[in-house]
GROMACS .gro file of C-alpha atoms in nm:
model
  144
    1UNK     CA    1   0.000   0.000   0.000
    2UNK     CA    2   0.105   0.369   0.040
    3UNK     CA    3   0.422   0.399   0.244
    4UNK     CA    4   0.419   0.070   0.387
    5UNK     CA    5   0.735  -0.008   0.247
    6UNK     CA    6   0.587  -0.342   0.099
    7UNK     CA    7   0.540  -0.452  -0.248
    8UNK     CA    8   0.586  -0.213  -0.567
    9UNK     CA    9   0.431   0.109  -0.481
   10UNK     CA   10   0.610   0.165  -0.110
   11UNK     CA   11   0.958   0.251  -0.063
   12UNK     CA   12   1.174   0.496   0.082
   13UNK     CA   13   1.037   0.814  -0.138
   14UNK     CA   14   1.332   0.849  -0.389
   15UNK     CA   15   1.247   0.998  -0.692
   16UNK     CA   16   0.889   1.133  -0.770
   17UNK     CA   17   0.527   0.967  -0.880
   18UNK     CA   18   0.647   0.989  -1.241
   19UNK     CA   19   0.990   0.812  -1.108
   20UNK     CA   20   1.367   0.929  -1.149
   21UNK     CA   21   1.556   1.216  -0.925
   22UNK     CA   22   1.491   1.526  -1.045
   23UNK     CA   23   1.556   1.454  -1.378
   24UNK     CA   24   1.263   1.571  -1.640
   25UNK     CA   25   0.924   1.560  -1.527
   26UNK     CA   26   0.801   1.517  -1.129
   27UNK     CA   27   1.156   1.673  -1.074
   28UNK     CA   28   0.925   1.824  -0.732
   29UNK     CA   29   1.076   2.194  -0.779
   30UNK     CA   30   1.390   2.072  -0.587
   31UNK     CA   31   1.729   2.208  -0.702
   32UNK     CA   32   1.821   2.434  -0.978
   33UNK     CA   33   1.635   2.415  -1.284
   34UNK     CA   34   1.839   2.281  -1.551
   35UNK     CA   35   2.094   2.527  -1.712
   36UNK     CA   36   1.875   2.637  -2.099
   37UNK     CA   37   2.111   2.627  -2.376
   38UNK     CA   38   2.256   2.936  -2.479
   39UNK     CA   39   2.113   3.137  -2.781
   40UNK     CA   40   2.366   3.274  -3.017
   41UNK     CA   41   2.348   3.638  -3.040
   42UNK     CA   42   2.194   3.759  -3.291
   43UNK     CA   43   2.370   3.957  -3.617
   44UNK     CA   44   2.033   4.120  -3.755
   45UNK     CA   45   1.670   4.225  -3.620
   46UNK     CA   46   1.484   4.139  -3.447
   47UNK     CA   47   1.714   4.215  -3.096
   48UNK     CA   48   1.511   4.074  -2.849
   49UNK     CA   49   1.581   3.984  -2.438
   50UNK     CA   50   1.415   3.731  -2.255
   51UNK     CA   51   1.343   3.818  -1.944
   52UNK     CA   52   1.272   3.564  -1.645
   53UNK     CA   53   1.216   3.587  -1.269
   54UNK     CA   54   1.010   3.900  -1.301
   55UNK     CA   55   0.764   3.974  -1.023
   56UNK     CA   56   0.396   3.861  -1.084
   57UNK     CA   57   0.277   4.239  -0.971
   58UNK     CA   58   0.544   4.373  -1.300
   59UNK     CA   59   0.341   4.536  -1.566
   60UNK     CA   60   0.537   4.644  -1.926
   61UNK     CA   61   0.544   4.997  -1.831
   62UNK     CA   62   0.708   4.920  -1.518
   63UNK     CA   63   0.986   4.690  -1.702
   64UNK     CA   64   1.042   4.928  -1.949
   65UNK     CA   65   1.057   5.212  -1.734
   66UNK     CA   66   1.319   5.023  -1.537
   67UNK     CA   67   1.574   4.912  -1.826
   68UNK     CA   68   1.524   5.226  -1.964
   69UNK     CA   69   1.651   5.361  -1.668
   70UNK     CA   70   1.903   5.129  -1.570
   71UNK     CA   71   2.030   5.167  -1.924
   72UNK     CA   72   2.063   5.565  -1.913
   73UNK     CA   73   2.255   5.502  -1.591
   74UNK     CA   74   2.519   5.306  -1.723
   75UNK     CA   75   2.524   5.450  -2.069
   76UNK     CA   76   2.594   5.798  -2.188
   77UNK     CA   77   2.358   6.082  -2.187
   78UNK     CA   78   2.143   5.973  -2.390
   79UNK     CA   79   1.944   5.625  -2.337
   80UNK     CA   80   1.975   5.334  -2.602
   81UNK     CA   81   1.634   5.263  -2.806
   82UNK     CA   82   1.418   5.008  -2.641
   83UNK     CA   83   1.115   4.952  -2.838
   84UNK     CA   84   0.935   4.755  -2.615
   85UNK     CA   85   0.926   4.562  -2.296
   86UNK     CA   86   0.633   4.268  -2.299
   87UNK     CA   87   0.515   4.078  -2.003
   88UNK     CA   88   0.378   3.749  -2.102
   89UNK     CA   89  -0.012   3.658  -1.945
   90UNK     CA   90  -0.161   3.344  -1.905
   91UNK     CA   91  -0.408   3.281  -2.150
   92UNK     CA   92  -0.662   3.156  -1.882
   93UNK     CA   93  -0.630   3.368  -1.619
   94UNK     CA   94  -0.457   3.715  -1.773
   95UNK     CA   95  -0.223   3.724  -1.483
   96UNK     CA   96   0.155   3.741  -1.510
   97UNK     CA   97   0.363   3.443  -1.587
   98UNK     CA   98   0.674   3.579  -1.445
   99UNK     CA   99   0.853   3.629  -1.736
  100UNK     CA  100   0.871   3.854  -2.062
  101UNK     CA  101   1.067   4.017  -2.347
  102UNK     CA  102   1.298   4.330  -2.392
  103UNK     CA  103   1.275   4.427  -2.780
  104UNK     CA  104   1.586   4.650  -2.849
  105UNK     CA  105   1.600   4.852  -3.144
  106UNK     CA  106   1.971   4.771  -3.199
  107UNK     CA  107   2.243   4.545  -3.104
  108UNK     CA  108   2.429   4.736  -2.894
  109UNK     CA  109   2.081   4.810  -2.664
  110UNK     CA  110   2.040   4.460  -2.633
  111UNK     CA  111   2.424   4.398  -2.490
  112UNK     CA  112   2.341   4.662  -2.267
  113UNK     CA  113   2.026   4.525  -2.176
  114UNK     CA  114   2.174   4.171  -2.135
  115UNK     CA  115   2.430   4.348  -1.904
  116UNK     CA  116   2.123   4.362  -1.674
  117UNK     CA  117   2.152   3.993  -1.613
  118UNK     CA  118   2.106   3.926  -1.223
  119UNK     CA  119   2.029   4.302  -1.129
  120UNK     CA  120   1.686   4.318  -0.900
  121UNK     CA  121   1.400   4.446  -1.001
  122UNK     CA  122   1.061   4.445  -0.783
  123UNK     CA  123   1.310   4.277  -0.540
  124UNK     CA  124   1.391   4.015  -0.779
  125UNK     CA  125   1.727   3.929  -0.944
  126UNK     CA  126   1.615   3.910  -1.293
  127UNK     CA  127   1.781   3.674  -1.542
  128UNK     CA  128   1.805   3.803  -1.878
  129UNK     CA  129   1.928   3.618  -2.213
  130UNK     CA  130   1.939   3.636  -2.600
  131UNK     CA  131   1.550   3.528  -2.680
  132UNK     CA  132   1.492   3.218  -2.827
  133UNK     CA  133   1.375   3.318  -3.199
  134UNK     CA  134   0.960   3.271  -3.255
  135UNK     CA  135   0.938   2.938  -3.385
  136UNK     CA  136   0.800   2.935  -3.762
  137UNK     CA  137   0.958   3.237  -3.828
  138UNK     CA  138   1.049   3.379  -4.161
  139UNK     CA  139   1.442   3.541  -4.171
  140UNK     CA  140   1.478   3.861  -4.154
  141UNK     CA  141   1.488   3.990  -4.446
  142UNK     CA  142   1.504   4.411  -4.553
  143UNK     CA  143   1.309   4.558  -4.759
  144UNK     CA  144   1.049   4.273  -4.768
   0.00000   0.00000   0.00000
């Protein structure tokens, strides 16, 4: 039966109800989640952050208020384009997921927003990386 110890289903509790240690689903939120693989940066449009960890009170204007700002302070006088900052909702409920996307108008913004990797925001340490690209997208291409 349950935790008796006896027959196929007891045990000592390694693992999870799907089985293994961690490892893939039923992992149990214990330890680190596993490291993603990193994105290549990217040598046209679109420039794009992803942005994870963010509070589930953040709103876009809040985000990109606060790279804006944080960018202005480490940059020169004047501030580096962002275009946009988007928090992604749950379809369902239209709350917060706790994470979003930094578009940057050029390269260089998005170094400098990647450069924000680990800073808090909303008390958070936010982790910011190259975005994956949409999948099913067409290349960029100019003019077209």
């Amino acid at each position: 039966g349950y935790g008796s110890g006896k027959g196929k289903g007891g045990g000592k509790g390694k693992g999870s109800f799907f089985g293994g240690k961690g490892k893939g689903y039923g992992g149990g939120g214990k330890g680190p989640r596993p490291e993603r693989e990193p994105v290549p940066f990217p040598t046209e449009p679109p420039y794009t952050a992803y942005v994870a960890n963010l509070d589930y009170q953040a709103t876009e204007a809040a985000l990109g208020g606060w790279i804006a700002e944080a960018l202005a302070a480490t940059g020169g006088t004047e501030a580096p384009p962002l275009v946009r900052a988007r928090v992604v909702l749950d379809r369902m409920t239209g709350r917060p997921r706790g994470f979003g996307y930094a578009e940057c108008g050029d390269a260089e913004t998005l170094r400098a927003v990647l450069g924000l990797d680990g800073v808090p925001f909303m008390g958070r340490n936010l982790r910011i990386s190259v975005a994956t690209p949409p999948r099913g997208a067409p290349a960029f291409a100019p003019g077209g």
